[in-house]
């Protein structure tokens, strides 16, 4: 059984390709029974405008997914990947309330104005203290969790994307307080297989973090972070075996922001 793919983008974000119908066809071809589109949420304040739909395009996204949901062979969930950054609170929380999402994924791609996972800004890693970056990142994760506005944390250990890892002992010490807050918020985290396509060469999060999440009963979703149809369900067999190795027997699905537990 291949689990639901809960992290799929659309061309509206300007850096993904393919028509929605092609993503649906790719999912069906892989034997996937459910996908959630989670495109990058628009920002009315111009934040990272080049990587997301224009604010006024949002009804197009809604309409595209409404059509996709007519598919009889695949369950399509209505999701969004919303950036969490200081200042987003001013519009995001109200905006989320007005939409009919099945799930809201919260992701952190920015520390200050630095898009630390942006390949165009990779060189900036040379001028920073890697451990300090992780500390700042995890402080944002805690704020995200404490806000109580998100269902799933996207790519939980994203700063390792280009290979900037913490030692296991540091990771264990620094990540646990954030996991405690995620558990307290009742949030899930995703196993995101896009890390396998990057220099990180492993899924987000690491085996170690996943074990720590399991100890806290934090639910998981699976996401390919597809920006093209071919990546739907990317390496999900491997992701499922890693989840099992870490003690998971179930994963989470969402309907109208309510969690549904599904056997693995
Ligand atoms: Zn993207
Ligand atoms: Fe992301
Ligand atoms: Fe994504
Ligand atoms: Zn993403």
Coordinates of C-alpha atoms and ligand atoms in Angstrom, one line a residue:
X1 CA 0.0 0.0 0.0
X2 CA 1.3 3.4 -0.9
X3 CA 0.3 6.2 1.5
X4 CA -1.3 9.5 0.5
X5 CA 1.0 12.1 -0.9
X6 CA 0.3 15.2 1.1
X7 CA 2.7 17.7 -0.5
X8 CA 2.2 18.5 -4.1
X9 CA 2.6 21.9 -5.9
X10 CA 1.0 23.4 -9.0
X11 CA 2.4 25.7 -11.7
X12 CA 0.8 28.7 -10.0
X13 CA 3.9 29.0 -7.7
X14 CA 6.1 29.8 -10.8
X15 CA 8.7 27.1 -10.1
X16 CA 6.6 24.0 -10.7
X17 CA 5.6 22.5 -14.0
X18 CA 2.7 20.4 -15.3
X19 CA -1.0 20.5 -15.3
X20 CA -3.1 19.4 -12.4
X21 CA -4.5 16.6 -14.5
X22 CA -1.0 15.3 -15.1
X23 CA -0.3 15.1 -11.3
X24 CA -3.5 13.2 -10.9
X25 CA -2.6 10.8 -13.7
X26 CA 0.9 10.3 -12.2
X27 CA -0.6 9.5 -8.8
X28 CA -3.0 6.9 -10.2
X29 CA -0.2 5.3 -12.3
X30 CA 1.7 4.8 -9.0
X31 CA -1.2 3.2 -7.2
X32 CA -1.7 6.2 -4.9
X33 CA -5.2 6.7 -3.7
X34 CA -5.1 10.2 -2.3
X35 CA -3.2 13.3 -2.8
X36 CA -3.3 16.8 -1.2
X37 CA -2.3 19.8 -3.2
X38 CA -0.3 22.1 -1.0
X39 CA 0.9 25.0 -3.1
X40 CA 2.8 27.9 -1.7
X41 CA 0.3 30.3 -0.1
X42 CA 0.1 33.8 -1.5
X43 CA 1.3 36.7 0.6
X44 CA -0.4 40.1 0.4
X45 CA 2.7 41.8 1.8
X46 CA 4.9 40.8 -1.2
X47 CA 6.9 38.3 0.9
X48 CA 8.8 36.0 -1.4
X49 CA 6.5 36.9 -4.2
X50 CA 8.6 35.2 -6.9
X51 CA 7.9 31.7 -5.4
X52 CA 4.2 31.8 -5.1
X53 CA 0.9 32.6 -6.7
X54 CA -0.1 36.2 -7.0
X55 CA -2.6 37.0 -4.2
X56 CA -5.4 37.6 -6.8
X57 CA -4.7 34.2 -8.4
X58 CA -6.0 32.4 -5.3
X59 CA -9.5 31.8 -6.8
X60 CA -7.8 30.1 -9.7
X61 CA -6.1 27.7 -7.3
X62 CA -9.5 27.0 -5.7
X63 CA -11.1 26.4 -9.0
X64 CA -8.3 24.1 -10.2
X65 CA -8.7 22.0 -7.2
X66 CA -12.4 22.0 -7.3
X67 CA -12.1 20.4 -10.8
X68 CA -9.5 18.0 -9.6
X69 CA -11.8 16.8 -6.9
X70 CA -14.3 15.6 -9.4
X71 CA -11.9 12.7 -10.2
X72 CA -13.6 9.5 -9.4
X73 CA -10.4 7.3 -9.0
X74 CA -8.5 9.5 -6.6
X75 CA -9.3 11.4 -3.5
X76 CA -8.0 15.0 -3.7
X77 CA -7.5 17.1 -0.6
X78 CA -7.4 20.8 -0.5
X79 CA -4.3 22.0 1.2
X80 CA -1.8 24.8 1.3
X81 CA 1.9 25.2 2.3
X82 CA 1.9 28.5 4.2
X83 CA 5.2 30.2 5.1
X84 CA 5.6 31.0 8.7
X85 CA 7.7 34.1 9.3
X86 CA 7.6 37.0 11.7
X87 CA 4.9 39.3 10.4
X88 CA 2.8 36.7 8.7
X89 CA 0.4 36.7 11.6
X90 CA -1.0 40.0 10.5
X91 CA -2.9 38.5 7.6
X92 CA -2.3 34.8 7.5
X93 CA -4.4 33.6 10.4
X94 CA -7.5 35.6 9.3
X95 CA -7.0 34.4 5.7
X96 CA -6.7 30.7 6.8
X97 CA -9.9 31.0 8.7
X98 CA -11.8 32.1 5.6
X99 CA -10.7 29.1 3.4
X100 CA -12.0 25.6 3.4
X101 CA -8.7 23.7 3.7
X102 CA -8.5 20.1 4.5
X103 CA -5.0 20.7 5.8
X104 CA -2.6 23.6 6.4
X105 CA 1.1 22.8 6.3
X106 CA 3.4 25.3 8.0
X107 CA 6.9 25.6 6.5
X108 CA 9.9 27.8 7.3
X109 CA 12.0 28.7 4.3
X110 CA 13.4 32.0 5.7
X111 CA 15.5 33.2 8.5
X112 CA 15.0 37.0 8.4
X113 CA 15.2 37.8 4.7
X114 CA 17.5 34.9 3.9
X115 CA 15.8 32.1 2.0
X116 CA 18.2 29.5 3.4
X117 CA 17.0 26.7 1.2
X118 CA 17.0 28.7 -2.0
X119 CA 19.8 27.4 -4.3
X120 CA 20.4 31.0 -5.5
X121 CA 21.4 31.9 -2.0
X122 CA 23.4 28.9 -1.2
X123 CA 26.7 30.9 -1.1
X124 CA 25.4 32.7 2.0
X125 CA 25.9 29.6 4.1
X126 CA 29.6 30.3 3.9
X127 CA 29.2 33.4 6.1
X128 CA 27.1 31.9 8.9
X129 CA 27.5 29.7 11.9
X130 CA 25.6 26.5 11.0
X131 CA 24.7 25.8 14.6
X132 CA 23.3 29.3 15.0
X133 CA 21.2 28.9 11.9
X134 CA 19.7 25.7 13.3
X135 CA 19.0 27.5 16.6
X136 CA 17.2 30.3 14.8
X137 CA 15.3 27.9 12.6
X138 CA 14.1 25.8 15.6
X139 CA 13.1 28.9 17.5
X140 CA 10.8 29.7 14.5
X141 CA 9.5 26.1 14.6
X142 CA 8.5 26.7 18.2
X143 CA 6.6 29.9 17.3
X144 CA 4.9 28.1 14.4
X145 CA 3.8 25.3 16.7
X146 CA 2.7 27.7 19.5
X147 CA 0.5 29.6 17.1
X148 CA -1.8 26.6 16.9
X149 CA -2.7 27.6 13.3
X150 CA -1.0 24.7 11.4
X151 CA -1.8 21.0 11.0
X152 CA 1.5 19.7 9.7
X153 CA 5.1 20.9 9.9
X154 CA 6.7 20.7 6.4
X155 CA 10.2 19.3 5.8
X156 CA 11.0 19.4 9.6
X157 CA 14.8 19.6 9.3
X158 CA 15.1 21.7 6.1
X159 CA 18.3 23.5 7.0
X160 CA 20.2 20.3 6.1
X161 CA 19.1 20.6 2.5
X162 CA 22.5 21.4 1.1
X163 CA 24.3 19.2 3.7
X164 CA 24.6 21.6 6.6
X165 CA 23.9 19.0 9.3
X166 CA 24.2 19.0 13.1
X167 CA 26.1 16.3 14.9
X168 CA 23.6 13.7 16.3
X169 CA 24.3 14.8 19.9
X170 CA 23.5 18.4 19.0
X171 CA 20.5 17.5 16.9
X172 CA 19.1 15.5 19.8
X173 CA 19.6 18.3 22.3
X174 CA 18.4 21.1 20.1
X175 CA 15.4 19.5 18.4
X176 CA 13.7 18.0 21.4
X177 CA 12.2 21.2 22.8
X178 CA 10.7 22.0 19.4
X179 CA 9.2 18.4 19.2
X180 CA 7.7 18.9 22.6
X181 CA 5.9 22.0 21.4
X182 CA 4.7 20.3 18.2
X183 CA 3.3 17.4 20.3
X184 CA 1.7 19.9 22.6
X185 CA 0.1 21.7 19.6
X186 CA -1.3 18.4 18.4
X187 CA 0.5 18.9 15.1
X188 CA 1.8 16.3 12.7
X189 CA 5.2 16.4 10.9
X190 CA 5.7 15.2 7.4
X191 CA 8.2 12.7 6.1
X192 CA 9.2 14.6 3.0
X193 CA 11.1 12.6 0.4
X194 CA 12.4 15.6 -1.6
X195 CA 15.5 15.5 0.6
X196 CA 16.5 12.4 -1.2
X197 CA 16.7 14.4 -4.4
X198 CA 19.0 17.0 -2.7
X199 CA 22.5 17.1 -1.4
X200 CA 21.0 16.1 2.0
X201 CA 20.6 12.6 0.4
X202 CA 18.0 11.6 3.0
X203 CA 14.3 12.3 3.7
X204 CA 13.3 15.2 6.0
X205 CA 13.4 14.5 8.9
X206 CA 16.3 12.3 9.8
X207 CA 15.9 8.9 11.3
X208 CA 17.0 10.3 14.7
X209 CA 14.3 13.1 14.7
X210 CA 11.6 10.6 13.6
X211 CA 12.4 8.4 16.5
X212 CA 12.2 11.3 18.9
X213 CA 8.9 12.3 17.3
X214 CA 7.6 8.8 17.7
X215 CA 8.4 8.8 21.4
X216 CA 6.1 11.8 21.6
X217 CA 3.3 10.3 19.6
X218 CA 3.6 13.0 16.9
X219 CA 1.6 11.8 13.9
X220 CA 3.2 11.7 10.4
X221 CA 2.1 12.5 6.9
X222 CA 4.0 11.6 3.7
X223 CA 5.0 14.2 1.1
X224 CA 6.9 14.1 -2.1
X225 CA 7.1 17.9 -2.4
X226 CA 6.5 17.4 -6.1
X227 CA 7.1 20.4 -8.4
X228 CA 6.6 18.2 -11.5
X229 CA 4.2 15.2 -12.1
X230 CA 7.0 12.6 -12.2
X231 CA 7.8 13.2 -8.5
X232 CA 4.4 12.3 -7.1
X233 CA 4.9 9.5 -4.6
X234 CA 8.7 9.8 -4.9
X235 CA 10.5 7.0 -3.0
X236 CA 7.4 6.4 -0.8
X237 CA 8.3 2.7 -0.3
X238 CA 11.5 3.8 1.3
X239 CA 9.7 6.5 3.4
X240 CA 7.3 3.9 4.7
X241 CA 10.0 1.5 5.7
X242 CA 11.8 4.3 7.5
X243 CA 8.6 5.2 9.3
X244 CA 8.1 1.6 10.4
X245 CA 11.8 1.3 11.5
X246 CA 11.1 4.3 13.8
X247 CA 8.1 2.5 15.3
X248 CA 5.3 4.1 13.3
X249 CA 2.2 1.9 12.6
X250 CA -0.1 4.6 11.4
X251 CA 0.0 7.9 9.4
X252 CA -2.4 10.8 9.4
X253 CA -4.8 12.0 6.7
X254 CA -6.8 15.1 7.0
X255 CA -10.4 16.1 6.1
X256 CA -11.5 19.7 6.9
X257 CA -8.6 20.0 9.2
X258 CA -9.6 17.0 11.2
X259 CA -7.0 14.2 11.6
X260 CA -7.8 10.7 10.4
X261 CA -5.5 7.9 11.5
X262 CA -4.7 5.3 8.8
X263 CA -2.8 2.0 9.3
X264 CA 0.5 1.9 7.5
Ligands
LIG1 ZN1 8.1 25.2 -4.1
LIG2 FE1 8.7 24.0 1.5
LIG3 FE1 6.6 22.3 -1.0
LIG4 ZN1 8.1 22.7 0.0

